[in-house]
Short mmCIF file of C-alpha atoms and ligand atoms in Angstrom, two decimals:
data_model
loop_
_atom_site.label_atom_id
_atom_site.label_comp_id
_atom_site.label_asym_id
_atom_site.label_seq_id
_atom_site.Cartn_x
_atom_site.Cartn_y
_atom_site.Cartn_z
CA UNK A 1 -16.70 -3.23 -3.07
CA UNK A 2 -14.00 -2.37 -5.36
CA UNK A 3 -12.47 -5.11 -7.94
CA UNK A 4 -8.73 -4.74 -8.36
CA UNK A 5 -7.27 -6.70 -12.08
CA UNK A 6 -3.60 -8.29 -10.73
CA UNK A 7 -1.73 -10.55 -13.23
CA UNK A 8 -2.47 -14.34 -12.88
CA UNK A 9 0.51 -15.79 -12.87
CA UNK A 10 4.10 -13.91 -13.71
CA UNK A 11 6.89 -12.03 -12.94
CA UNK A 12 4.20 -9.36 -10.92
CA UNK A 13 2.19 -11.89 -9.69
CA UNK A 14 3.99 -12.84 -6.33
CA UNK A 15 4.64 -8.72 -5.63
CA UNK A 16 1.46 -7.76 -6.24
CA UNK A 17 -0.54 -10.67 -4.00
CA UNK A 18 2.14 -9.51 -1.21
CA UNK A 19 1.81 -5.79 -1.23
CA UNK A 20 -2.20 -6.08 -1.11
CA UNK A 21 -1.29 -9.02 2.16
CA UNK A 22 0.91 -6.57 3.64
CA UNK A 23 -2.05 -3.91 3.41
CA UNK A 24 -3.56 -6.08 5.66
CA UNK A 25 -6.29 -7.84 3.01
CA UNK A 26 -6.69 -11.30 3.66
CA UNK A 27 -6.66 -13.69 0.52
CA UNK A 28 -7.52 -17.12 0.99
CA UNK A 29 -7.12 -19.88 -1.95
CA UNK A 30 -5.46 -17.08 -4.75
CA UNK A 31 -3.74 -19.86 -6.26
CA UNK A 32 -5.82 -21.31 -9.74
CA UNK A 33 -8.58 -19.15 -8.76
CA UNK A 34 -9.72 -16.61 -11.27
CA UNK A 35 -11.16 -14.45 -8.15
CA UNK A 36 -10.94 -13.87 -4.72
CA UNK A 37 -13.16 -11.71 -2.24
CA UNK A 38 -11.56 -10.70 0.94
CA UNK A 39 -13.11 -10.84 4.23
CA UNK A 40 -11.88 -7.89 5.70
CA UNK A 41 -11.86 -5.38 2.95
CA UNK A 42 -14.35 -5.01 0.80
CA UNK A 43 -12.38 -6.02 -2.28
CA UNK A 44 -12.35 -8.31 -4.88
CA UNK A 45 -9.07 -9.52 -6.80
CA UNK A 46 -9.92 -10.50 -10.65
CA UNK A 47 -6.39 -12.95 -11.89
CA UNK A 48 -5.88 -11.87 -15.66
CA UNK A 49 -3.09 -11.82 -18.23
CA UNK A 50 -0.96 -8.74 -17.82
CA UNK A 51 -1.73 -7.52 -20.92
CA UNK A 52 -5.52 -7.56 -21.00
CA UNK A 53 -5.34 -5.33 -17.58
CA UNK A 54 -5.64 -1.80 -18.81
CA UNK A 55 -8.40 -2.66 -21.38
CA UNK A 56 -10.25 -4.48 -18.35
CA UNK A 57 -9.51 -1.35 -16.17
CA UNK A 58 -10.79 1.18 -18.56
CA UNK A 59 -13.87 -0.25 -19.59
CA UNK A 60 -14.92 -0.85 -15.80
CA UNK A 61 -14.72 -4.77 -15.65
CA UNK A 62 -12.00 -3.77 -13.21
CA UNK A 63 -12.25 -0.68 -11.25
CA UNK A 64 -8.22 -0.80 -10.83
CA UNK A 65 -5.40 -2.52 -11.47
CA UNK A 66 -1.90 -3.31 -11.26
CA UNK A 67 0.17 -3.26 -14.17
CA UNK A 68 3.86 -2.58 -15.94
CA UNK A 69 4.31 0.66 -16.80
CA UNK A 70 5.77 -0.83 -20.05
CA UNK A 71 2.40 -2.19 -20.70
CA UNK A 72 0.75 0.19 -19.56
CA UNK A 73 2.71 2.69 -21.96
CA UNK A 74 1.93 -0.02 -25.17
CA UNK A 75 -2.00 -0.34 -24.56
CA UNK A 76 -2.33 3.80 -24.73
CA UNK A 77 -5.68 3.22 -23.12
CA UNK A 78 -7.97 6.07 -20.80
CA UNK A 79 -6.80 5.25 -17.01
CA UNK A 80 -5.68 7.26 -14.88
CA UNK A 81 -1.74 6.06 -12.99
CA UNK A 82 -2.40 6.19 -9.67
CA UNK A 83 1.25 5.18 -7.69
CA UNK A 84 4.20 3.68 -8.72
CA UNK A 85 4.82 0.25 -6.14
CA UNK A 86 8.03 0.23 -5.94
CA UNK A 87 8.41 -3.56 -7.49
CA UNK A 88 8.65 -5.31 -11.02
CA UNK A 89 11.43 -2.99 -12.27
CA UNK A 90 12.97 -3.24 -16.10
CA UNK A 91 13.73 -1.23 -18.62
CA UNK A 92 12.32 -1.58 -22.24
CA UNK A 93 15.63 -1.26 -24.33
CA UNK A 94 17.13 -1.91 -27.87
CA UNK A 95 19.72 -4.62 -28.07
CA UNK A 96 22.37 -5.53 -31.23
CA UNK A 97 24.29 -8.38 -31.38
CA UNK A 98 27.61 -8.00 -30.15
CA UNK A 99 28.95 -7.99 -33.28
CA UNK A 100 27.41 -5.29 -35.21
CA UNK A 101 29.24 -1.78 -34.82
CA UNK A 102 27.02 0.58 -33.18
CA UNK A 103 27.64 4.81 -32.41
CA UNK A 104 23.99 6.24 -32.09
CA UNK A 105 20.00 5.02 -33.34
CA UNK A 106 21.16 6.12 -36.52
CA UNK A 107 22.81 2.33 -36.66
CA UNK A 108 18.82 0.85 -36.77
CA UNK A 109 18.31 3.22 -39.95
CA UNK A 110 16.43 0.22 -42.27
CA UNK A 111 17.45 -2.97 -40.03
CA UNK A 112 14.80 -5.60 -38.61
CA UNK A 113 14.05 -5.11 -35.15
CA UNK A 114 12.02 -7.62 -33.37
CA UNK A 115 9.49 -6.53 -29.90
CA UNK A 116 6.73 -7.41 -28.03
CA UNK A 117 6.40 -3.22 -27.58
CA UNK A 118 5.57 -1.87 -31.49
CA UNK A 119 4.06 1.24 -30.15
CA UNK A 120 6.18 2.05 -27.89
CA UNK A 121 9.32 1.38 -30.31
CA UNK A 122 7.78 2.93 -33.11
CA UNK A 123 7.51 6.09 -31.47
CA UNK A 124 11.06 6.31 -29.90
CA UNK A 125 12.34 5.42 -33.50
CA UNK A 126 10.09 8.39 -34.56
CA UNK A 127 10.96 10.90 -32.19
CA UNK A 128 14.70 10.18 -33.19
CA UNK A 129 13.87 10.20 -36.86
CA UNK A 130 14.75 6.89 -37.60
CA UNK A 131 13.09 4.30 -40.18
CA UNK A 132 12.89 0.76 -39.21
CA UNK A 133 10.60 -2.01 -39.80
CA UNK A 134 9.01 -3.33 -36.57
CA UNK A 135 8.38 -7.41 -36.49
CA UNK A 136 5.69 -7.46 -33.39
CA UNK A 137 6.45 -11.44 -31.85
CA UNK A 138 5.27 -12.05 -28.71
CA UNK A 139 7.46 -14.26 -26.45
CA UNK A 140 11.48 -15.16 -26.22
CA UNK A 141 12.35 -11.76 -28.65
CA UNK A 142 15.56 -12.02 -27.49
CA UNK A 143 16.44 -15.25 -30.09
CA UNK A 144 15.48 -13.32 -32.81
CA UNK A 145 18.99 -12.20 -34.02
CA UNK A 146 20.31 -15.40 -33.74
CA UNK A 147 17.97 -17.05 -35.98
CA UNK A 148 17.85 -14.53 -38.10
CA UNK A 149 14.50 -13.12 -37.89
CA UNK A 150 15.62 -9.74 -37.22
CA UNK A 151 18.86 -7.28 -36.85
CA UNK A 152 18.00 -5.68 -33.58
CA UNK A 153 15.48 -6.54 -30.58
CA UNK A 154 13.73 -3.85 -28.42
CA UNK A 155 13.13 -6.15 -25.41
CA UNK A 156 13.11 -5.89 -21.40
CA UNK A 157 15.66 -5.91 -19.42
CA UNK A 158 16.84 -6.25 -15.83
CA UNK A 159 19.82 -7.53 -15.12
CA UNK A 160 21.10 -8.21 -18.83
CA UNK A 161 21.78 -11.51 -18.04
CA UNK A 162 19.36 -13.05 -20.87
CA UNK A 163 21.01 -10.36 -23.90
CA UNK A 164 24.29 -11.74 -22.26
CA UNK A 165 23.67 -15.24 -23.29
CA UNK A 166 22.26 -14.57 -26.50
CA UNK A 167 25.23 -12.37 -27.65
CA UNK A 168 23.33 -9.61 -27.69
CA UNK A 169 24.37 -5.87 -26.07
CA UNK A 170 21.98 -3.30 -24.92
CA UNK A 171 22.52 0.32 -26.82
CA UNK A 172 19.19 2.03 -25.96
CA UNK A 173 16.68 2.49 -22.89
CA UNK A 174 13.51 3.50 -24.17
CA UNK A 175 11.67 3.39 -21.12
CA UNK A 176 11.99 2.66 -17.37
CA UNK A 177 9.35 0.70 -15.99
CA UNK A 178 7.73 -0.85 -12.97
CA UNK A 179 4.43 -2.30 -11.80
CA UNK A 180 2.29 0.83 -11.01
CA UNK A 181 -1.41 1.57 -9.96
CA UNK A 182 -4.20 1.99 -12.52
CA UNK A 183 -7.63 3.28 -12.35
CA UNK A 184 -10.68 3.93 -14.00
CA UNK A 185 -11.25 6.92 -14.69
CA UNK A 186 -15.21 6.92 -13.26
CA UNK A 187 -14.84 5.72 -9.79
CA UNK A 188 -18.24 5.95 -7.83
CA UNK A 189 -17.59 7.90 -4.61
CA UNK A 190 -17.97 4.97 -3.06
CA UNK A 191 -15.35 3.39 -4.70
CA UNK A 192 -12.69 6.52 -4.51
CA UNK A 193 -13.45 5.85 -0.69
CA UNK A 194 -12.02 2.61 -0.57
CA UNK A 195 -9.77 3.54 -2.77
CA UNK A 196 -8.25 5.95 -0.99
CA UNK A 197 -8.24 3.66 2.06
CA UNK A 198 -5.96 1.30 0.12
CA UNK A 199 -3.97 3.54 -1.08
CA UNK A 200 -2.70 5.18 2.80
CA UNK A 201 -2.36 1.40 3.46
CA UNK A 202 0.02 1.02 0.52
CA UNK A 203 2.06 4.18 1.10
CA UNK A 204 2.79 3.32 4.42
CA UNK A 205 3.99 -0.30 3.71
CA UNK A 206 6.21 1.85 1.07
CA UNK A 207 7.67 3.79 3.46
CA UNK A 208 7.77 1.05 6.05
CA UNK A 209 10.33 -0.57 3.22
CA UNK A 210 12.50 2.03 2.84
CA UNK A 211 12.97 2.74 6.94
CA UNK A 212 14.84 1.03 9.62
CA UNK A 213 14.25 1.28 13.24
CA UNK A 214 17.35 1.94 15.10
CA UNK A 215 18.26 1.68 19.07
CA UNK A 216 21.54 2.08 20.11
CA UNK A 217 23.04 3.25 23.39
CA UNK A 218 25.30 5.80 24.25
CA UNK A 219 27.36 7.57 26.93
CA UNK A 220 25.37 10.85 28.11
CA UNK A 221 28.05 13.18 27.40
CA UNK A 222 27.95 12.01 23.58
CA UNK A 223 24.20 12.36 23.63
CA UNK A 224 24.19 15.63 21.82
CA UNK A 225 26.60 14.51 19.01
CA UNK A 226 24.91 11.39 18.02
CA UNK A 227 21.59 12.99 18.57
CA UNK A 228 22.54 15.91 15.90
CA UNK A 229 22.96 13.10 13.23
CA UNK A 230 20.05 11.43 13.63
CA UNK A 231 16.67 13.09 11.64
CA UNK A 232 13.69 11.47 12.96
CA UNK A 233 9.66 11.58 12.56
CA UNK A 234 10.09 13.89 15.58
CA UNK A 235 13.48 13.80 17.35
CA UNK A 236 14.95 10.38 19.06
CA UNK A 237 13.44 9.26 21.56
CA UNK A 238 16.02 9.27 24.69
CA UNK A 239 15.25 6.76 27.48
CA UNK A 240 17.69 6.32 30.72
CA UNK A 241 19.07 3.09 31.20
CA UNK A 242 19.51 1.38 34.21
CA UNK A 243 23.33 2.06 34.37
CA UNK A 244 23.75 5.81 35.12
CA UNK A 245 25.57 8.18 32.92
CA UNK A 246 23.86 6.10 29.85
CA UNK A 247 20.82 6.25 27.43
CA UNK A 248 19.08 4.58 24.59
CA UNK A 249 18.58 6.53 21.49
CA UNK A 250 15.98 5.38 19.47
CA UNK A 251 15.31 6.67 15.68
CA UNK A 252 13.98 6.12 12.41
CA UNK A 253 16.64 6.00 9.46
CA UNK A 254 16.00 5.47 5.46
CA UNK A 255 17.84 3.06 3.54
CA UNK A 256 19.72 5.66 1.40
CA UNK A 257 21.24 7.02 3.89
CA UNK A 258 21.93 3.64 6.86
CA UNK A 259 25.12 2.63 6.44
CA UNK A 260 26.97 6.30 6.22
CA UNK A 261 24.68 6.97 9.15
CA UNK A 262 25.85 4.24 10.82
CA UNK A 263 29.52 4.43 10.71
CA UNK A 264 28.97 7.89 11.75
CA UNK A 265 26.96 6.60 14.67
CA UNK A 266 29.72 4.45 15.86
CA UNK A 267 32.56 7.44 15.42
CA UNK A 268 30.37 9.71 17.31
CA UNK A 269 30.57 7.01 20.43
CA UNK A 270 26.82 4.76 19.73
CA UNK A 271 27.27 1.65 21.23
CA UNK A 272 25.07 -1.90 20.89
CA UNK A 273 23.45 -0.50 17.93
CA UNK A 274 19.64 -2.61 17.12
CA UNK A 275 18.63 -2.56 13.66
CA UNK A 276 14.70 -3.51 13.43
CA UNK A 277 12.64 -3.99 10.50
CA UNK A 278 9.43 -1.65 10.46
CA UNK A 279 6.28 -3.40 8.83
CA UNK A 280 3.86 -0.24 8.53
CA UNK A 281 4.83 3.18 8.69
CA UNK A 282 1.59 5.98 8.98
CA UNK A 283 3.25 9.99 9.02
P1 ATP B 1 1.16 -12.74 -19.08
O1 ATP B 1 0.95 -14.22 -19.17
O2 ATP B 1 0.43 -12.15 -17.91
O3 ATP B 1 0.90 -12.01 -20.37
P2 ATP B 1 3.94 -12.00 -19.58
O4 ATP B 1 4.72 -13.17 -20.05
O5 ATP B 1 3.51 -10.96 -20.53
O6 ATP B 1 2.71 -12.55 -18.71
P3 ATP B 1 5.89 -11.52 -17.45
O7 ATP B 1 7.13 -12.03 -18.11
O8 ATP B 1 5.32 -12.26 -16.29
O9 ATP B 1 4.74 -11.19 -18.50
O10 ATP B 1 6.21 -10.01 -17.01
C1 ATP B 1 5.24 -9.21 -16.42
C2 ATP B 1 5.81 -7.85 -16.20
O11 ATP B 1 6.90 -7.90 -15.28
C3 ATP B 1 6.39 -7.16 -17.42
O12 ATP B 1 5.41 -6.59 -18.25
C4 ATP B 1 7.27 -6.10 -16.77
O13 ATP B 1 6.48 -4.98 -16.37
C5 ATP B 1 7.76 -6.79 -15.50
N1 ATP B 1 9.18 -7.21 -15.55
C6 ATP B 1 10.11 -6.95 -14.61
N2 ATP B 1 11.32 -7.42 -14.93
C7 ATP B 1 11.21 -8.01 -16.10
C8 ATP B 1 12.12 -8.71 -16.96
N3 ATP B 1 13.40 -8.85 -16.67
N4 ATP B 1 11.64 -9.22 -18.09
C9 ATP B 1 10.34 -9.10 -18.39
N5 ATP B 1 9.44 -8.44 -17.61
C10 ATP B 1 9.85 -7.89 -16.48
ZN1 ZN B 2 1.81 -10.34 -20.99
#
């Protein structure tokens, strides 16, 4: 049995119950519980506040975890980062109101700046040789300025929308975040086992998200054109259909590159193209 720590309730809460569903775990009752045990993996999910995870993860009260990198980065503590997941993605950044002029970080030379991140601000302020006093607060940072508590915030962001509204304008990324796998750093082997069986479950629901399943159908003397665009696990698979002189192409395509491959599917003669959603994905 292996205990995973996932955030209670929150912004990764919903991700992180979904990715470990769409590994195939069945949760029953995870809402107001503190923990679950599934009944077909042998795993246990422990709900906690984001921030106590990597504590609870290095001292073994959790054997892993998922987490912000953000937090992760603040806490400092001994676990090992196992795999990014793809979800919860921000940036922790420096904000000034709109008002005040602003070139470089030399601008936050003696001002206020209010965070939930001290460590991780201090040490970007450092590295850029800049002296600032750091007022730690720990919810809605992003008011600060306005009621004068502090100059500057250092505060995450993901679409801007909440700086927006409070008149403030982002000048600074310290760090780019999002929810990642944690560890203890002395899993049993028993433990690294099932480990490692969750983790090929969670790389192929990755991959499964960032890959389409494409049919289409096309004249046989196109065949080789549209068949030299298309990559593929192997090649496309080419099937007859039951009106002569055409076949069905069938592929795998990524998400970066649909929609250019696409048109150029179409140019190249692809008719009745399917687009299908894969849910698992194992290479
Ligand atoms: P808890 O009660 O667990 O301490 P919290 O209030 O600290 O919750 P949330 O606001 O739920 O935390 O955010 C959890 C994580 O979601 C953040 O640490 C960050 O990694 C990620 N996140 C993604 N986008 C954003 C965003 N726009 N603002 C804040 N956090 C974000
Ligand atoms: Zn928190």
């Amino acid at each position: 049995m292996i205990r995973i720590a996932v955030q209670k309730s929150g912004r990764l809460y919903e991700d992180s119950v979904s990715l470990l569903k769409e590994c195939g775990i069945d949760l029953r009752n995870v809402k107001d519980r503190l923990k679950t045990v599934s009944e077909n993996f042998p795993i246990e999910v422990l709900f906690l506040r984001d921030d106590d995870i990597p504590e609870y993860v290095e001292d073994g009260v959790a054997d892993i975890g998922i987490v912000g990198q953000n937090v992760l980065g603040e806490k400092n503590r001994n676990v090992s980062m196992v795999e990014q997941l793809g979800f919860g993605k921000c940036r922790l950044s420096i904000a000034v109101p709109k008002s005040m002029s602003y070139t470089s970080i030399k601008d936050i030379e003696g001002k206020r700046i209010a965070t939930s991140y001290p460590k991780l601000v201090k040490s970007y302020l450092d590295q850029h040789a800049v002296n600032a006093s750091i007022h730690e607060i720990s919810g809605s940072v992003e008011i600060a300025p306005g009621i004068g508590l502090s100059d500057a915030v250092a505060d995450l962001v993901s679409s801007g929308g909440t700086l927006f509204v409070n008149g403030l304008r982002e000048v600074e990324t310290i760090l780019e975040s999002q929810a990642v796998l944690i560890s203890n750093l002395k899993l049993d082997s028993t433990k690294l086992s099932i480990l490692e069986k969750l983790l090929f479950r969670i790389r192929a629901v990755k991959k499964a998200q960032k890959s389409k399943y494409v049919l289409l159908n096309a004249p046989n003397e196109k065949l080789d054109s549209i068949i030299k665009l298309l990559p593929g696990m192997r090649s496309p698979t080419v099937l007859p259909l039951a009106e002569s002189g055409w076949s069905s192409v069938h592929c795998v395509l990524s998400e970066s590159e649909f929609w250019n491959k696409i048109e150029e599917l179409k140019m190249a003669g692809a008719e009745g193209i399917l687009i299908v959603p894969i849910e698992k994905m194992i290479l």
